[in-house]
CSV table of C-alpha atoms and ligand atoms in Angstrom, one decimal:
chain,number,residue,atom,x,y,z
A,1,MET,CA,9.5,51.7,-31.2
A,2,LEU,CA,5.8,51.4,-32.3
A,3,THR,CA,6.8,49.2,-35.1
A,4,LEU,CA,8.8,46.9,-33.0
A,5,ILE,CA,6.1,46.7,-30.5
A,6,LEU,CA,3.6,45.8,-33.0
A,7,ALA,CA,5.7,43.0,-34.9
A,8,THR,CA,6.2,41.7,-31.2
A,9,THR,CA,2.6,41.6,-30.6
A,10,VAL,CA,1.5,39.6,-33.9
A,11,MET,CA,4.4,37.2,-33.3
A,12,ALA,CA,3.3,36.5,-30.0
A,13,GLN,CA,-0.1,35.7,-31.1
A,14,SER,CA,1.0,33.7,-34.4
A,15,TRP,CA,1.4,30.3,-32.7
A,16,GLN,CA,-1.4,27.8,-33.1
A,17,ALA,CA,-2.1,24.4,-31.7
A,18,GLY,CA,-5.0,21.6,-32.3
A,19,ALA,CA,-5.3,18.3,-30.3
A,20,ALA,CA,-7.2,15.0,-31.1
A,21,LYS,CA,-7.9,11.8,-29.3
A,22,VAL,CA,-9.1,8.7,-30.5
A,23,ASP,CA,-10.0,5.3,-28.5
A,24,ILE,CA,-7.7,2.6,-29.0
A,25,THR,CA,-9.3,-0.1,-27.0
A,26,PRO,CA,-9.1,-3.5,-28.5
A,27,ASP,CA,-12.2,-5.1,-29.4
A,28,GLY,CA,-12.2,-8.2,-27.3
A,29,PRO,CA,-9.9,-9.8,-24.8
A,30,VAL,CA,-6.3,-9.4,-26.2
A,31,TRP,CA,-2.8,-10.7,-24.5
A,32,MET,CA,-1.5,-7.8,-22.2
A,33,ALA,CA,1.9,-6.4,-21.8
A,34,GLY,CA,4.7,-6.1,-19.6
A,35,TYR,CA,4.4,-8.8,-17.2
A,36,ALA,CA,5.9,-12.1,-18.0
A,37,ALA,CA,3.8,-14.0,-15.6
A,38,ARG,CA,0.4,-13.4,-17.1
A,39,THR,CA,-1.3,-16.7,-18.2
A,40,LYS,CA,-4.2,-15.3,-20.3
A,41,PRO,CA,-5.7,-12.3,-22.6
A,42,SER,CA,-7.5,-9.5,-21.0
A,43,GLU,CA,-11.0,-9.9,-19.0
A,44,GLY,CA,-12.8,-6.7,-19.8
A,45,VAL,CA,-12.1,-3.1,-19.9
A,46,LEU,CA,-11.3,-0.8,-16.5
A,47,MET,CA,-11.4,2.3,-18.8
A,48,PRO,CA,-11.0,2.8,-22.3
A,49,LEU,CA,-7.4,3.2,-23.7
A,50,HIS,CA,-6.6,6.5,-25.9
A,51,ALA,CA,-4.1,7.7,-28.1
A,52,LYS,CA,-3.5,11.6,-28.3
A,53,ALA,CA,-2.1,14.2,-30.6
A,54,LEU,CA,-1.1,17.7,-29.9
A,55,ALA,CA,0.0,19.7,-32.8
A,56,ILE,CA,2.0,23.4,-32.3
A,57,ASP,CA,2.8,25.5,-35.0
A,58,ASP,CA,5.3,28.6,-34.7
A,59,GLY,CA,3.3,30.5,-37.9
A,60,ARG,CA,6.8,30.5,-39.5
A,61,LYS,CA,6.8,26.6,-40.7
A,62,GLY,CA,8.2,25.3,-37.2
A,63,ARG,CA,5.9,22.6,-36.1
A,64,ILE,CA,5.7,19.7,-33.8
A,65,VAL,CA,3.4,16.9,-33.3
A,66,PHE,CA,3.2,15.1,-30.1
A,67,VAL,CA,1.6,11.7,-29.7
A,68,SER,CA,1.0,10.1,-26.4
A,69,ALA,CA,-0.7,6.5,-26.0
A,70,ASP,CA,-2.0,3.9,-23.5
A,71,ILE,CA,0.4,1.5,-24.5
A,72,ILE,CA,3.7,-0.5,-23.5
A,73,GLY,CA,5.5,1.4,-26.0
A,74,PHE,CA,5.7,2.3,-29.9
A,75,PRO,CA,8.4,-0.2,-31.2
A,76,LYS,CA,10.6,1.0,-34.1
A,77,SER,CA,8.9,-0.9,-36.9
A,78,VAL,CA,5.6,0.8,-35.8
A,79,ALA,CA,7.1,4.1,-35.2
A,80,GLU,CA,8.6,4.4,-38.7
A,81,GLU,CA,5.6,3.2,-40.2
A,82,ILE,CA,3.5,6.3,-39.0
A,83,ALA,CA,6.5,8.6,-39.5
A,84,ILE,CA,6.5,7.9,-43.1
A,85,ALA,CA,2.8,7.9,-43.6
A,86,ALA,CA,2.9,11.2,-41.6
A,87,LEU,CA,5.6,12.4,-44.1
A,88,LYS,CA,3.7,11.2,-47.0
A,89,GLU,CA,0.2,13.0,-46.1
A,90,TYR,CA,0.9,15.7,-43.9
A,91,LYS,CA,4.4,16.7,-44.9
A,92,LEU,CA,5.4,16.0,-41.3
A,93,GLU,CA,9.5,15.7,-41.0
A,94,ARG,CA,10.7,12.8,-38.8
A,95,SER,CA,11.9,15.5,-36.5
A,96,GLN,CA,8.7,17.1,-36.2
A,97,LEU,CA,6.8,14.0,-34.5
A,98,VAL,CA,7.4,12.5,-31.1
A,99,LEU,CA,5.5,9.1,-30.5
A,100,ASN,CA,5.4,8.7,-26.8
A,101,ALA,CA,3.9,5.7,-24.8
A,102,SER,CA,2.8,6.0,-21.4
A,103,HIS,CA,4.1,2.5,-20.6
A,104,THR,CA,0.9,1.3,-18.9
A,105,HIS,CA,1.4,-2.6,-18.3
A,106,SER,CA,-2.5,-3.1,-18.5
A,107,GLY,CA,-2.6,-2.6,-22.0
A,108,PRO,CA,-2.6,-5.0,-25.2
A,109,VAL,CA,1.1,-6.4,-26.1
A,110,VAL,CA,1.9,-3.9,-29.0
A,111,TRP,CA,3.8,-6.6,-31.8
A,112,PRO,CA,6.8,-6.7,-31.7
A,113,ASN,CA,7.6,-5.0,-28.7
A,114,LEU,CA,9.2,-7.5,-25.8
A,115,SER,CA,8.1,-10.7,-28.2
A,116,SER,CA,10.7,-12.8,-26.3
A,117,MET,CA,8.2,-12.1,-23.1
A,118,TYR,CA,5.3,-13.6,-24.3
A,119,PHE,CA,4.4,-17.5,-24.8
A,120,PHE,CA,0.9,-17.5,-26.8
A,121,SER,CA,-0.8,-19.4,-29.5
A,122,ALA,CA,-0.8,-18.3,-33.1
A,123,ALA,CA,-4.3,-17.1,-32.4
A,124,GLU,CA,-3.5,-14.7,-29.8
A,125,ARG,CA,-0.5,-13.2,-31.6
A,126,ALA,CA,-2.8,-12.7,-34.7
A,127,LYS,CA,-4.9,-10.3,-32.1
A,128,VAL,CA,-1.9,-8.4,-30.8
A,129,GLU,CA,-0.7,-8.1,-34.7
A,130,ALA,CA,-4.4,-7.0,-35.5
A,131,PHE,CA,-4.4,-4.3,-32.6
A,132,THR,CA,-0.6,-3.2,-33.9
A,133,ARG,CA,-2.4,-2.8,-37.4
A,134,LYS,CA,-5.2,-0.7,-36.3
A,135,LEU,CA,-2.9,1.5,-33.8
A,136,VAL,CA,-0.7,2.5,-37.0
A,137,ALA,CA,-3.6,3.7,-38.9
A,138,GLN,CA,-5.6,5.2,-35.9
A,139,THR,CA,-2.5,7.3,-35.2
A,140,VAL,CA,-1.8,8.2,-38.7
A,141,ASP,CA,-5.4,9.8,-38.9
A,142,LEU,CA,-5.0,11.3,-35.4
A,143,ILE,CA,-1.8,13.3,-36.6
A,144,GLY,CA,-3.9,14.5,-39.2
A,145,ALA,CA,-6.5,15.5,-37.0
A,146,ALA,CA,-4.5,17.2,-34.6
A,147,ILE,CA,-3.2,19.1,-37.8
A,148,GLY,CA,-6.6,19.9,-38.9
A,149,ASN,CA,-7.6,21.2,-35.9
A,150,LEU,CA,-4.8,23.7,-35.7
A,151,LYS,CA,-6.0,27.3,-34.3
A,152,PRO,CA,-4.9,30.5,-33.0
A,153,ALA,CA,-3.5,29.6,-29.5
A,154,GLN,CA,-1.5,30.4,-26.4
A,155,VAL,CA,1.3,27.6,-25.2
A,156,GLU,CA,2.3,28.0,-21.7
A,157,TYR,CA,5.0,26.4,-19.8
A,158,ASP,CA,5.0,25.1,-16.4
A,159,LEU,CA,6.3,22.6,-13.5
A,160,GLY,CA,3.9,21.0,-11.2
A,161,GLN,CA,5.1,18.1,-8.8
A,162,ALA,CA,4.0,14.5,-7.7
A,163,ASN,CA,5.7,12.4,-5.1
A,164,PHE,CA,4.6,9.0,-5.6
A,165,ALA,CA,7.9,7.6,-7.9
A,166,SER,CA,10.7,6.2,-5.7
A,167,TYR,CA,13.7,4.6,-6.8
A,168,ARG,CA,13.1,0.6,-7.3
A,169,ARG,CA,16.7,-0.9,-7.5
A,170,ASN,CA,16.8,-1.6,-3.8
A,171,PRO,CA,14.3,-2.6,-1.0
A,172,GLN,CA,15.0,0.8,0.6
A,173,ARG,CA,14.1,2.8,-2.3
A,174,ASN,CA,17.3,4.4,-1.6
A,175,GLY,CA,18.3,6.2,-5.0
A,176,PRO,CA,17.9,9.7,-7.2
A,177,THR,CA,14.2,10.5,-8.1
A,178,ASP,CA,12.5,13.1,-10.3
A,179,HIS,CA,8.8,14.6,-9.1
A,180,ALA,CA,8.8,17.4,-11.4
A,181,VAL,CA,6.1,17.3,-13.7
A,182,PRO,CA,6.7,19.4,-16.7
A,183,THR,CA,3.4,20.9,-18.1
A,184,LEU,CA,2.6,22.4,-21.6
A,185,ARG,CA,-1.0,24.2,-21.5
A,186,VAL,CA,-2.8,25.6,-24.4
A,187,ARG,CA,-5.3,27.9,-24.3
A,188,ASP,CA,-7.6,29.2,-27.4
A,189,ALA,CA,-8.0,32.8,-28.3
A,190,LYS,CA,-10.7,33.3,-25.6
A,191,GLY,CA,-8.5,31.9,-23.0
A,192,GLN,CA,-10.4,28.6,-22.6
A,193,LEU,CA,-8.0,25.6,-22.1
A,194,THR,CA,-8.1,23.0,-25.0
A,195,ALA,CA,-5.1,20.9,-24.2
A,196,ILE,CA,-2.6,20.1,-21.5
A,197,LEU,CA,0.6,17.6,-21.9
A,198,PHE,CA,2.2,16.6,-18.8
A,199,GLY,CA,5.2,14.4,-18.2
A,200,TYR,CA,6.5,12.2,-15.3
A,201,SER,CA,9.2,10.0,-14.7
A,202,CYS,CA,8.0,6.8,-13.1
A,203,HIS,CA,7.0,3.5,-14.1
A,204,ASN,CA,3.2,3.4,-15.1
A,205,THR,CA,3.1,0.0,-12.8
A,206,THR,CA,0.8,0.3,-10.1
A,207,LEU,CA,-1.3,-2.5,-11.6
A,208,THR,CA,0.6,-5.5,-11.1
A,209,GLY,CA,0.5,-8.7,-13.2
A,210,GLU,CA,-2.7,-10.4,-11.8
A,211,PHE,CA,-4.9,-7.6,-13.2
A,212,TYR,CA,-6.2,-8.7,-16.5
A,213,GLN,CA,-8.8,-5.5,-17.2
A,214,LEU,CA,-7.4,-3.3,-19.7
A,215,SER,CA,-6.3,0.2,-18.5
A,216,GLY,CA,-4.1,3.1,-18.5
A,217,ASP,CA,-3.1,2.6,-14.9
A,218,TYR,CA,-2.4,6.0,-13.0
A,219,ALA,CA,-1.4,7.8,-16.2
A,220,GLY,CA,-5.2,6.8,-17.6
A,221,PHE,CA,-6.5,8.2,-14.3
A,222,ALA,CA,-4.6,11.5,-14.1
A,223,GLN,CA,-5.7,12.2,-18.0
A,224,ALA,CA,-9.2,11.2,-17.7
A,225,GLU,CA,-9.5,13.6,-14.3
A,226,VAL,CA,-7.8,16.5,-16.4
A,227,GLU,CA,-10.3,16.2,-19.1
A,228,ALA,CA,-13.1,16.1,-17.0
A,229,ARG,CA,-11.9,19.2,-14.8
A,230,PHE,CA,-11.7,21.2,-18.6
A,231,PRO,CA,-14.3,19.7,-20.3
A,232,GLY,CA,-13.7,19.4,-24.0
A,233,SER,CA,-10.1,19.4,-23.6
A,234,VAL,CA,-7.5,16.7,-24.5
A,235,ALA,CA,-5.2,15.4,-21.5
A,236,LEU,CA,-2.0,13.9,-22.7
A,237,PHE,CA,0.5,12.2,-20.7
A,238,THR,CA,4.2,11.7,-21.3
A,239,SER,CA,6.6,9.1,-19.9
A,240,GLY,CA,9.8,10.8,-18.8
A,241,CYS,CA,12.9,8.9,-17.3
A,242,GLY,CA,11.1,6.4,-15.3
A,243,GLY,CA,13.1,3.4,-16.3
A,244,ASP,CA,14.3,2.7,-12.4
A,245,GLN,CA,11.1,4.5,-10.9
A,246,ASN,CA,8.1,2.6,-9.5
A,247,PRO,CA,4.8,4.2,-8.0
A,248,TYR,CA,4.6,3.4,-4.3
A,249,PRO,CA,2.4,1.9,-2.9
A,250,ARG,CA,1.5,-0.1,-5.6
A,251,SER,CA,-0.4,-3.6,-6.6
A,252,SER,CA,-3.9,-2.3,-5.9
A,253,LEU,CA,-6.6,-0.7,-8.2
A,254,GLU,CA,-6.7,2.3,-5.1
A,255,HIS,CA,-3.4,3.3,-5.2
A,256,ALA,CA,-3.5,3.3,-9.2
A,257,LYS,CA,-6.4,6.1,-8.7
A,258,THR,CA,-4.5,7.7,-5.7
A,259,HIS,CA,-1.5,8.3,-7.7
A,260,GLY,CA,-3.5,9.2,-11.1
A,261,HIS,CA,-5.1,11.9,-8.7
A,262,GLU,CA,-1.9,13.3,-7.3
A,263,LEU,CA,-0.6,13.9,-10.7
A,264,ALA,CA,-4.3,15.4,-11.9
A,265,GLU,CA,-4.1,17.6,-9.0
A,266,SER,CA,-0.7,19.0,-9.5
A,267,VAL,CA,-1.8,19.6,-13.3
A,268,ILE,CA,-4.9,21.1,-12.4
A,269,ALA,CA,-3.5,23.3,-9.8
A,270,SER,CA,-1.0,24.9,-11.7
A,271,ALA,CA,-3.6,25.6,-14.7
A,272,GLY,CA,-5.1,28.3,-12.3
A,273,ARG,CA,-2.1,30.4,-12.7
A,274,LYS,CA,-0.5,31.9,-15.8
A,275,GLY,CA,2.4,30.2,-17.0
A,276,GLU,CA,5.2,31.4,-19.5
A,277,VAL,CA,3.8,31.6,-22.3
A,278,LEU,CA,6.0,30.6,-25.2
A,279,LYS,CA,7.3,32.9,-28.1
A,280,GLY,CA,9.3,32.3,-30.8
A,281,ARG,CA,10.6,29.8,-33.1
A,282,ILE,CA,10.1,26.0,-33.1
A,283,ARG,CA,12.7,24.1,-34.3
A,284,SER,CA,13.4,20.1,-33.9
A,285,ARG,CA,16.2,17.6,-34.8
A,286,TYR,CA,15.9,14.1,-35.0
A,287,GLN,CA,19.1,11.6,-35.2
A,288,MET,CA,19.7,7.7,-34.9
A,289,ILE,CA,23.0,7.2,-32.6
A,290,ASP,CA,25.1,4.1,-32.0
A,291,LEU,CA,25.4,2.7,-28.5
A,292,PRO,CA,27.6,-0.3,-28.1
A,293,PHE,CA,26.6,-3.6,-26.7
A,294,GLN,CA,28.8,-5.4,-24.3
A,295,PRO,CA,31.0,-8.4,-26.2
A,296,PHE,CA,28.9,-11.3,-27.3
A,297,GLY,CA,29.5,-14.7,-29.6
A,298,ARG,CA,27.6,-17.3,-31.5
A,299,ASN,CA,28.7,-19.8,-29.0
A,300,ASP,CA,26.7,-18.1,-25.9
A,301,PHE,CA,23.4,-18.7,-27.8
A,302,GLU,CA,24.2,-22.4,-28.8
A,303,GLU,CA,24.8,-22.8,-24.8
A,304,ASP,CA,21.6,-20.8,-24.3
A,305,LEU,CA,19.4,-23.2,-26.6
A,306,LYS,CA,20.3,-26.1,-23.8
A,307,SER,CA,18.8,-23.9,-20.8
A,308,THR,CA,15.5,-25.0,-19.0
A,309,ASN,CA,14.8,-21.2,-18.8
A,310,ARG,CA,12.6,-20.6,-21.8
A,311,TYR,CA,12.8,-17.0,-22.1
A,312,VAL,CA,16.8,-17.6,-22.5
A,313,VAL,CA,15.7,-20.5,-25.0
A,314,SER,CA,13.5,-17.9,-26.6
A,315,ARG,CA,16.2,-15.0,-27.0
A,316,ALA,CA,18.8,-17.4,-28.2
A,317,LYS,CA,16.5,-18.4,-30.9
A,318,VAL,CA,16.1,-15.3,-31.7
A,319,ILE,CA,19.6,-14.0,-32.2
A,320,LEU,CA,20.7,-17.1,-33.5
A,321,THR,CA,18.4,-16.4,-36.4
A,322,ALA,CA,19.5,-12.9,-36.7
A,323,MET,CA,23.2,-14.2,-37.0
A,324,ASP,CA,22.2,-16.5,-39.8
A,325,ASN,CA,20.5,-13.5,-41.6
A,326,ARG,CA,23.7,-11.6,-41.1
A,327,SER,CA,21.1,-8.7,-39.5
A,328,ILE,CA,22.9,-8.5,-36.1
A,329,SER,CA,25.1,-5.5,-34.5
A,330,ARG,CA,27.4,-4.8,-32.5
A,331,GLU,CA,25.8,-1.8,-31.8
A,332,LEU,CA,21.9,-0.4,-30.8
A,333,ALA,CA,20.4,2.1,-33.0
A,334,TYR,CA,19.0,4.4,-30.9
A,335,PRO,CA,16.9,7.5,-31.4
A,336,ILE,CA,17.3,11.0,-30.1
A,337,GLN,CA,15.5,14.2,-30.7
A,338,ALA,CA,15.8,17.6,-29.4
A,339,ILE,CA,12.9,20.5,-30.0
A,340,LYS,CA,13.1,24.0,-29.3
A,341,LEU,CA,9.5,25.4,-28.2
A,342,GLY,CA,9.9,29.1,-27.9
A,343,GLN,CA,11.8,29.6,-24.6
A,344,ALA,CA,11.0,25.9,-23.7
A,345,SER,CA,13.1,23.0,-24.9
A,346,VAL,CA,11.9,19.0,-25.1
A,347,VAL,CA,14.4,16.3,-25.6
A,348,THR,CA,13.2,12.8,-26.2
A,349,MET,CA,15.2,9.6,-26.0
A,350,GLY,CA,14.3,5.9,-27.0
A,351,GLY,CA,13.9,3.2,-24.2
A,352,GLU,CA,13.3,2.7,-20.4
A,353,VAL,CA,15.6,5.8,-19.7
A,354,VAL,CA,16.5,5.7,-16.4
A,355,VAL,CA,16.2,8.9,-14.0
A,356,ASP,CA,19.4,10.1,-13.9
A,357,TYR,CA,19.3,10.9,-17.6
A,358,CYS,CA,16.6,13.3,-16.8
A,359,LEU,CA,18.4,15.0,-13.4
A,360,ARG,CA,21.6,15.3,-15.6
A,361,LEU,CA,20.4,16.9,-18.8
A,362,LYS,CA,18.5,19.4,-16.4
A,363,ARG,CA,21.6,20.2,-14.5
A,364,GLU,CA,23.9,20.5,-17.2
A,365,THR,CA,22.2,22.4,-19.6
A,366,GLY,CA,21.3,24.9,-16.9
A,367,ASN,CA,18.0,25.3,-19.1
A,368,ASP,CA,15.2,25.6,-16.4
A,369,LYS,CA,12.3,25.1,-19.0
A,370,LEU,CA,13.9,21.5,-20.4
A,371,PHE,CA,10.9,18.8,-20.6
A,372,VAL,CA,12.7,15.2,-20.7
A,373,MET,CA,10.8,12.6,-22.1
A,374,GLY,CA,12.2,9.0,-22.4
A,375,TYR,CA,10.1,6.0,-24.1
A,376,SER,CA,10.1,7.9,-27.1
A,377,ASN,CA,9.9,6.8,-30.7
A,378,ASP,CA,11.3,3.2,-30.0
A,379,VAL,CA,11.2,1.2,-26.7
A,380,MET,CA,13.5,-1.5,-27.3
A,381,CYS,CA,15.3,-1.9,-24.1
A,382,TYR,CA,16.2,-0.2,-20.7
A,383,ILE,CA,18.9,2.6,-20.8
A,384,PRO,CA,21.0,2.6,-18.1
A,385,THR,CA,23.5,4.9,-16.7
A,386,LYS,CA,27.4,3.6,-16.1
A,387,LYS,CA,26.9,3.3,-12.5
A,388,ILE,CA,23.8,1.1,-12.9
A,389,VAL,CA,25.4,-1.0,-15.8
A,390,GLU,CA,28.2,-1.8,-13.1
A,391,GLU,CA,25.9,-2.5,-10.5
A,392,GLY,CA,24.1,-4.9,-12.7
A,393,GLY,CA,20.7,-6.1,-12.1
A,394,TYR,CA,17.4,-5.8,-14.0
A,395,GLU,CA,17.5,-2.6,-15.6
A,396,ALA,CA,21.4,-3.2,-16.5
A,397,LYS,CA,21.5,-7.0,-17.7
A,398,ASP,CA,18.1,-9.3,-16.9
A,399,SER,CA,15.8,-7.2,-18.7
A,400,PHE,CA,17.6,-7.4,-21.9
A,401,MET,CA,16.9,-11.2,-22.3
A,402,TYR,CA,13.1,-10.1,-22.7
A,403,TYR,CA,13.9,-7.6,-24.9
A,404,GLY,CA,15.6,-10.1,-27.5
A,405,MET,CA,18.9,-8.0,-27.4
A,406,PRO,CA,21.9,-9.9,-27.8
A,407,ALA,CA,23.8,-8.5,-24.4
A,408,PRO,CA,23.6,-5.9,-22.1
A,409,LEU,CA,24.5,-2.5,-23.0
A,410,LYS,CA,27.9,-1.1,-22.1
A,411,GLY,CA,28.5,1.5,-19.2
A,412,GLU,CA,30.0,4.4,-21.8
A,413,ILE,CA,26.4,4.8,-23.2
A,414,GLU,CA,26.0,7.3,-20.9
A,415,GLU,CA,28.4,9.8,-21.7
A,416,ILE,CA,27.7,9.0,-25.4
A,417,ILE,CA,23.9,10.0,-25.1
A,418,ILE,CA,24.4,12.8,-23.0
A,419,ASP,CA,27.0,14.2,-25.4
A,420,LYS,CA,24.7,13.7,-28.6
A,421,VAL,CA,21.6,15.1,-26.8
A,422,LYS,CA,23.6,18.2,-25.6
A,423,THR,CA,24.8,18.7,-29.4
A,424,LEU,CA,21.3,18.2,-30.8
A,425,LEU,CA,20.2,20.6,-28.1
A,426,LYS,CA,22.5,23.3,-29.1
A,427,LYS,CA,21.7,22.9,-32.6
A,428,VAL,CA,18.0,23.8,-32.4
A,429,THR,CA,18.4,26.4,-29.8
A,430,ARG,CA,21.4,28.6,-31.1
B,501,ZN,ZN1,9.7,-0.8,-17.9
């Protein structure tokens, strides 16, 4: 009996955690991501932009590194480059790395994300490419810094709530939402709070296209407030499934501050109580799955070249070139990931995942400590449900043009994703 108690105590103490952050604010004016209507580069900095990392190790070769950044998204090519360097330099497997973006629309373009959306000069393009190069190098170093900071720690899972996200696909905002704020809190051996990772399912778009100052929007305000409340800590915001969710009210700086404050309050309030301490193993799996596009043909894009809509023409050129190079696919290569974190689990999915995926996964897995992240490891397009595909609109169809996709996705992707994610979860948690 005594042996058993001792063994349990040692195991509970064997987790380590380390966090790090780096300023990624561009040096000067740069084209901003997310809104097609912008006509000029950024004008000044409202708040510095950051990339942050949290490494957690179970002491038994199980390790995970979460990276979050105040950017629109990590495009696939950028994510792959970071992951390859992390494998080479830190022996971090692909499944052990999460690259999540806050999806701020007040940050720089990360090339080539949404490249059919922007019409800028070669000089502006060179600036966003330079920003992207630097982001890759900084993120690789950041991952190393977080791993270098690993120290004995307690990691707690908790759940807060914030209410500013609403369904955005109809004016009545009548539709599903998820107001949960899943949180991982890290305390050092003295009980001091050293890192807090929290998520929310809502577009980081309080600030609209007429804002030209760089910022992390509500997520930036929330992270800054949490770090100010716990000096020396690193606060990481991760995007959930906010594809069809907007913050309301929106369009003013005051609203961004108010939403950031509401989110920070939720995280700070929960830090006062003792959450559930995570114990046991960390295991992770990463998989690329294929999602079918709706049918498309060369003729569609040759027709599109005659359009007066410059975005339609831009997309047609991208697709025709890809067809000429035989690099076009009928299916989208899509990243999913499942992580066992002691008694808690994390699921990550690429793209702008709509909220029903999060709600469905939580409901159908029956896991009350399931942390679901969208906008992870690639942001290539929206990921609608079958219902949304059937209804049409921006998240089902129109946005695919800006993303340079050949066609919308088929409604059957919902079952494919849910099924594959559940299978992956079972593999890590069994
Ligand atoms: Zn978006």
